[in-house]
Coordinates of C-alpha atoms and ligand atoms in Angstrom, one line a residue:
X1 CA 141.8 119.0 129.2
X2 CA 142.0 117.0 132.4
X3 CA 144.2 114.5 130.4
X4 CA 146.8 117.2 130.0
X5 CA 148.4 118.1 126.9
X6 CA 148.9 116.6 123.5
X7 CA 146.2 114.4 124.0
X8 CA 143.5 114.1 121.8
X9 CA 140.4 112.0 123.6
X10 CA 137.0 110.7 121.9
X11 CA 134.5 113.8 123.0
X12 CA 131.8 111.4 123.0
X13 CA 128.1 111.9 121.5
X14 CA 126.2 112.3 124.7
X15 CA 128.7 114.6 126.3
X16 CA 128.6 116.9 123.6
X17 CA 124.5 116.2 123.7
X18 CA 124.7 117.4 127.6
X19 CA 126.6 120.2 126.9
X20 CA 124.5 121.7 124.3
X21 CA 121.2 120.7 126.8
X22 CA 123.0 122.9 129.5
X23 CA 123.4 125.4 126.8
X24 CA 120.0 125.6 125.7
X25 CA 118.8 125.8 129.4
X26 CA 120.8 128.9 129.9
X27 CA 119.6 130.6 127.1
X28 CA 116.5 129.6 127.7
X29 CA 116.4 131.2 131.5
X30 CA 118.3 134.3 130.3
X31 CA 115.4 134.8 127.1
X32 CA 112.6 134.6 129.4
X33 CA 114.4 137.2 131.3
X34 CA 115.0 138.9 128.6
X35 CA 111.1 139.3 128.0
X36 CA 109.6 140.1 131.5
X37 CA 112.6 142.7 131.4
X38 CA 111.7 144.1 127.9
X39 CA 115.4 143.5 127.2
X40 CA 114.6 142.2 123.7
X41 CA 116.2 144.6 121.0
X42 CA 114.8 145.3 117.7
X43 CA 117.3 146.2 114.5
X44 CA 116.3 147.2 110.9
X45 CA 118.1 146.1 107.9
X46 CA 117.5 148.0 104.6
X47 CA 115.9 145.7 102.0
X48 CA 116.5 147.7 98.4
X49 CA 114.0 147.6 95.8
X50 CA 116.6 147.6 92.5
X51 CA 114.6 149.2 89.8
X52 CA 113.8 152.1 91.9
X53 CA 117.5 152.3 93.7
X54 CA 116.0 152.7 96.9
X55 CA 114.6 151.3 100.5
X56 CA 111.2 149.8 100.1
X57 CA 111.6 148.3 103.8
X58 CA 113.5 146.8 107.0
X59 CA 113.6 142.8 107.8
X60 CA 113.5 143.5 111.7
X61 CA 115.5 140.6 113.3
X62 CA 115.5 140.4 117.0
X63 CA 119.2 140.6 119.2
X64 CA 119.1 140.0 123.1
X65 CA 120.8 142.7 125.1
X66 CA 123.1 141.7 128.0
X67 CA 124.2 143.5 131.0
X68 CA 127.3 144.9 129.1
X69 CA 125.3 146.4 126.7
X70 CA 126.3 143.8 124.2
X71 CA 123.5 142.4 121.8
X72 CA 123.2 138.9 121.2
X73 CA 122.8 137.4 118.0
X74 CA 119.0 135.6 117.6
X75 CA 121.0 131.8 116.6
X76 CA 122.3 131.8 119.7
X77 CA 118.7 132.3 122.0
X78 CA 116.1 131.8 119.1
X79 CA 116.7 127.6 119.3
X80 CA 116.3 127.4 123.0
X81 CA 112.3 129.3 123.0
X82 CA 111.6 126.5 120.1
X83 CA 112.7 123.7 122.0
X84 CA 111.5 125.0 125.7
X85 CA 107.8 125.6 123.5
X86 CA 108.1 129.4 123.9
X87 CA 109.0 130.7 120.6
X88 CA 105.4 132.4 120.1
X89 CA 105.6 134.1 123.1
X90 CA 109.2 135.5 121.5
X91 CA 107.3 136.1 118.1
X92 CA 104.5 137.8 119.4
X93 CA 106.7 140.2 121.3
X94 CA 108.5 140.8 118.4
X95 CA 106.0 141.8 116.2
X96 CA 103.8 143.6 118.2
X97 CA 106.4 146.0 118.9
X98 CA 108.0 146.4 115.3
X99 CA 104.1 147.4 114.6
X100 CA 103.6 149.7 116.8
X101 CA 107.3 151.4 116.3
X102 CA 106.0 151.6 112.6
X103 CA 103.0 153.1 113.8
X104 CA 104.9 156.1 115.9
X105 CA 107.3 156.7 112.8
X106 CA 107.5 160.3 111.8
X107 CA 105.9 161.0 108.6
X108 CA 108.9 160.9 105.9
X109 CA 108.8 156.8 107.0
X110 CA 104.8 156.9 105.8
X111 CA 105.8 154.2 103.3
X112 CA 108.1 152.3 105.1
X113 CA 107.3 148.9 105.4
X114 CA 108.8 146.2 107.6
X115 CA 109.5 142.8 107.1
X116 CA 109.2 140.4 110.6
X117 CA 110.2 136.7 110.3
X118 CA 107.9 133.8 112.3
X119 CA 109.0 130.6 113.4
X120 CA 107.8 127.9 111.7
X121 CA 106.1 127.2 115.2
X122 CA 104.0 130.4 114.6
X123 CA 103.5 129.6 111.3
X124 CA 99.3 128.3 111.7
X125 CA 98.5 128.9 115.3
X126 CA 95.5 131.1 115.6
X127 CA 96.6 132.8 118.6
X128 CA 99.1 134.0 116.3
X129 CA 96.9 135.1 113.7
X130 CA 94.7 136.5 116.3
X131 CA 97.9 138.6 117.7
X132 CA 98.7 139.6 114.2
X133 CA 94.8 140.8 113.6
X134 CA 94.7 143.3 116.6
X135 CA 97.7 144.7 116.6
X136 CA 97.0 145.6 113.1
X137 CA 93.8 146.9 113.6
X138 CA 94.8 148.8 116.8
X139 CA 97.8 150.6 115.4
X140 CA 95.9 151.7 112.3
X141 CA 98.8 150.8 110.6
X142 CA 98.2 149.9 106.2
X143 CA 98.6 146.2 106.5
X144 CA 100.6 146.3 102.9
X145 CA 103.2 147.5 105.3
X146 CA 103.6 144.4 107.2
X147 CA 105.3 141.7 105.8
X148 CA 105.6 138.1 107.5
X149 CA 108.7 136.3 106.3
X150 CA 108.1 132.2 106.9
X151 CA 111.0 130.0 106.4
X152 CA 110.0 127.4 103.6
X153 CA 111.2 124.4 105.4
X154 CA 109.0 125.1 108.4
X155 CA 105.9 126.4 106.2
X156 CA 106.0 122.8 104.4
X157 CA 105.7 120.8 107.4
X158 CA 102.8 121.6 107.8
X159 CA 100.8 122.2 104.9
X160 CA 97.5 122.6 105.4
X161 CA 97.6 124.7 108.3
X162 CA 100.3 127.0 107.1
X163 CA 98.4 127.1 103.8
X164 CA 94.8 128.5 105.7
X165 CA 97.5 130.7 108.0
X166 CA 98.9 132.5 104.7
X167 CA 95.7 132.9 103.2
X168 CA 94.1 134.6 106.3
X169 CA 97.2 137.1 106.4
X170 CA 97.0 138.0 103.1
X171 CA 93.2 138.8 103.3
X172 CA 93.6 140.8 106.1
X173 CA 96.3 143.2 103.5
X174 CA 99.7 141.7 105.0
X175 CA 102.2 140.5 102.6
X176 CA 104.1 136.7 102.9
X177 CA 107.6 136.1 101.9
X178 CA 109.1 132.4 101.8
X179 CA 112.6 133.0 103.9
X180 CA 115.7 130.6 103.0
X181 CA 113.8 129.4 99.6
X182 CA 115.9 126.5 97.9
X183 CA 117.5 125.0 101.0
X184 CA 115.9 122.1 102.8
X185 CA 113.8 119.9 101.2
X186 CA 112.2 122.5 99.0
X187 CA 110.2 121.5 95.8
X188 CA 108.8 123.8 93.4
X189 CA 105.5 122.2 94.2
X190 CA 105.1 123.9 97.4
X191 CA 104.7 127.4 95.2
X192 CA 101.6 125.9 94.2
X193 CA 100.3 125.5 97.1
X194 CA 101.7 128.2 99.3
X195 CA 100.5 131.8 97.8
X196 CA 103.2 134.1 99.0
X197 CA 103.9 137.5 97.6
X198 CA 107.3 137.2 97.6
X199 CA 110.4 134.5 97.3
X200 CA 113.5 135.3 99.3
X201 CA 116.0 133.0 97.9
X202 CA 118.8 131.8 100.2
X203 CA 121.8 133.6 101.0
X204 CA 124.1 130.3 100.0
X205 CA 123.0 130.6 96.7
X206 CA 123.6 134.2 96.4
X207 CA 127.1 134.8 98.4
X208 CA 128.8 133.4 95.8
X209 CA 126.8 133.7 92.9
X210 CA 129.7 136.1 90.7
X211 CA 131.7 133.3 90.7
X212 CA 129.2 129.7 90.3
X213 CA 127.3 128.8 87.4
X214 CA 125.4 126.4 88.9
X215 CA 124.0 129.2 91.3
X216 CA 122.9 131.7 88.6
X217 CA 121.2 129.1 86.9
X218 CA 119.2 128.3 89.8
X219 CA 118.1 131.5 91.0
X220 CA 117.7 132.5 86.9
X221 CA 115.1 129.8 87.2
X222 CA 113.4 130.8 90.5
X223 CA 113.4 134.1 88.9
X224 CA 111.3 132.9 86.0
X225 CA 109.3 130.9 88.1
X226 CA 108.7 133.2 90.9
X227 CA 107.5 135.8 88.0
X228 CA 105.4 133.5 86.3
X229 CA 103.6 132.8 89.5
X230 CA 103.3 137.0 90.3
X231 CA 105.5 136.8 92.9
X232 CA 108.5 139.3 93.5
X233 CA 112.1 138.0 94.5
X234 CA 114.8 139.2 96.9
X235 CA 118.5 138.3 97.1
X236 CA 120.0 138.0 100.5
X237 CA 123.7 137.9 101.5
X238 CA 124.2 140.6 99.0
X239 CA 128.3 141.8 100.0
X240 CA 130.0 143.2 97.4
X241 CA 129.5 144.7 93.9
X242 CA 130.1 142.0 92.1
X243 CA 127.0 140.1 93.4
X244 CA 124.6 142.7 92.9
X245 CA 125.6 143.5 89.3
X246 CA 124.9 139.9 89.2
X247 CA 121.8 139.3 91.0
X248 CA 120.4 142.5 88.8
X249 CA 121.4 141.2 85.9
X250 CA 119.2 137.8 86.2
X251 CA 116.2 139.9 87.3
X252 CA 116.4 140.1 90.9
X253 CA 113.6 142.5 92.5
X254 CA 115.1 143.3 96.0
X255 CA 118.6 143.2 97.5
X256 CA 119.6 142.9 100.5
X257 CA 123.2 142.0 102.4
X258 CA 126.1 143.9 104.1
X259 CA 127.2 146.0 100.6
X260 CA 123.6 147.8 101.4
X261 CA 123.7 147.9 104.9
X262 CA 123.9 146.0 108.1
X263 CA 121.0 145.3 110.7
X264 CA 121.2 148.8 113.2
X265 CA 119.1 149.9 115.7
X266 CA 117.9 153.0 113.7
X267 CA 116.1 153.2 110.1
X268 CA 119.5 153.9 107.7
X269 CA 118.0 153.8 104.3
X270 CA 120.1 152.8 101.8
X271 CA 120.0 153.4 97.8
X272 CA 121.8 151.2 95.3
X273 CA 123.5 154.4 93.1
X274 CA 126.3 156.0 95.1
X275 CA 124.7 153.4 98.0
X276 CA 125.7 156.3 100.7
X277 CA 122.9 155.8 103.0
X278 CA 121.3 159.0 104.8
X279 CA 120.9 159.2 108.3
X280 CA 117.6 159.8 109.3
X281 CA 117.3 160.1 113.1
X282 CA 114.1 157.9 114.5
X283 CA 114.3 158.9 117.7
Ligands
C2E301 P1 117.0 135.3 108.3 O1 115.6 135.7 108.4 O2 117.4 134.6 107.0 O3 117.8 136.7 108.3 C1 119.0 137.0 107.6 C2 120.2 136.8 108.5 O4 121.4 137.1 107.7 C3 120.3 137.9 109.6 O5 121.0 137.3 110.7 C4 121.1 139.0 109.0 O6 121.8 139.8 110.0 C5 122.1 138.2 108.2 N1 122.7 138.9 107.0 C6 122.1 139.9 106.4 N2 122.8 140.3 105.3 C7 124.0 139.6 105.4 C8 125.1 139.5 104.5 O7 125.3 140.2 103.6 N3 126.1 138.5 104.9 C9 125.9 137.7 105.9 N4 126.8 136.8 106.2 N5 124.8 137.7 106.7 C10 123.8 138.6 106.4 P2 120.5 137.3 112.2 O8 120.0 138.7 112.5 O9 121.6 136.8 113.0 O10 119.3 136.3 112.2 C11 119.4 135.0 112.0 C12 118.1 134.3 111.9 O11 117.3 134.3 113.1 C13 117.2 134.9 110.8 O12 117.5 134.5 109.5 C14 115.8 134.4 111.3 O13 115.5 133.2 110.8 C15 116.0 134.3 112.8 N6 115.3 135.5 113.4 C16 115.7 136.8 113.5 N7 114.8 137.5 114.2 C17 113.7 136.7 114.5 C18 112.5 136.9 115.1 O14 112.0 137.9 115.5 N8 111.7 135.7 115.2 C19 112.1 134.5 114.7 N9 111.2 133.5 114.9 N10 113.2 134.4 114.1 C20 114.1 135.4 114.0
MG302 MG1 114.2 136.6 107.4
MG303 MG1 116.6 134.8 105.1
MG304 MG1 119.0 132.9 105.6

């Protein structure tokens, strides 16, 4: 810009490395504000289980709040706790208050279940487990409520750890999901290994899926696979029609995407026939 106009200049590599640095130091300041100030917001996506045409449970993804009310997206903030060593902390606030909001629910939300993602950086610490164990026990909430979604990529890092971390979850009742399955450097190996409840195949493979061959044959064969091993599967980035008559017809358990509903700050279940979501008032 100093050059003036119609000039195109060579933004060099460790320019745009500083910039991003000073990026990541502001979000990191602003999320640990954002903490101490309980300024952290929680929203609720429907996830529809097909063969019943309903809401079997929320994925609760975090959004920051800012002073003009507006909420902040997590891939703007969530990189900067990972890098600054402070994602736990973000995890651990996260989750302890999704449990105990599904503890408070009125009684129509009884089998509501949520759905909270972990860092890869959670994924085998046992402070986390430890976190996870008492806020269990001391809402009194049915663990088969709680699911953990861990991000494939991150869980396979790390395999040893992550695979005594799952197993510990799942014997205390909580279910595991594998977020983002079939992107990175996934290999069907790691179902062997990691015993997860359910396979949340990537939204890139889905978006598009009415109109690729390539991507119904692949999640046709996770499908398969994920059945054969007793786990259930989820599309994500389900936005139109098209895709979930799709993702339906190759066997799909669980949709969820924009044509069911968006993330919002109150429980909206949705249902796949007619898919005109009820407002029920949580408040
Ligand atoms: P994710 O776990 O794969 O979550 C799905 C993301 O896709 C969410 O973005 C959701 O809003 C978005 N999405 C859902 N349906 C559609 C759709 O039909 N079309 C499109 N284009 N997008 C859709 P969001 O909320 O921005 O979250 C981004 C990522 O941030 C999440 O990806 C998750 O990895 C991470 N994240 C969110 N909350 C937390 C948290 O509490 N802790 C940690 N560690 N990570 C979190
Ligand atoms: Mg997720
Ligand atoms: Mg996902
Ligand atoms: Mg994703």
């Amino acid at each position: 810009k100093h050059s003036g106009r119609n000039c195109v200049r060579a933004y060099d590599e460790s320019e745009m490395m500083r910039e991003e640095m000073d990026n990541q130091l502001v979000w990191k300041d602003r999320l640990l504000e954002a903490l101490d100030r309980d300024e952290l917001v929680l929203v609720f996506q429907p996830i529809v289980a097909i063969a019943a045409g309903r809401t079997s449970h929320y994925e609760v993804l975090v959004r920051m709040r800012e002073k003009n009310g507006k909420l902040v997206p997590p891939g703007k903030f969530i990189p900067a706790a990972e890098q600054f060593g402070f994602i736990q902390r973000v995890d651990r606030h996260v989750l302890t208050k999704a449990i105990r909001y599904l503890a408070e629910l009125p009684a129509e939300f009884s089998q509501t279940a949520f759905s909270i993602n972990l860092s890869g950086m959670s994924v085998g610490s046992q402070e986390m487990y430890e976190c996870i164990e008492k806020e269990v026990r001391e809402s009194g909430v049915d663990p088969a409520r709680i699911t953990f979604e861990i991000t494939e990529t991150a869980a396979c890092e790390q395999l040893t750890s992550a695979m005594e971390f799952i197993q510990k979850i799942r014997q205390l009742g909580c279910r595991i999901s594998l977020d983002d399955f079939g992107v990175g450097f996934s290999s069907f190996s790691y179902l062997k290994h990691l015993r997860a409840d359910i396979l949340k195949i990537d939204g890139s493979f889905i978006r598009d899926i009415h109109n690729n061959n390539a991507d119904q044959l692949f999640v046709k064969a996770l499908v398969d696979v994920a059945r054969g091993m007793g786990m259930r599967t989820i599309a994500e980035f389900v936005e139109n029609e098209q895709v979930y008559d799709r993702v339906r017809s190759l066997g799909v358990d669980y949709v969820q995407g924009y044509y069911l509903g968006k993330p919002e700050q109150e429980l909206i279940p949705a249902s796949v026939e007619g898919r005109r979501p009820a407002t029920i008032s949580v408040a």
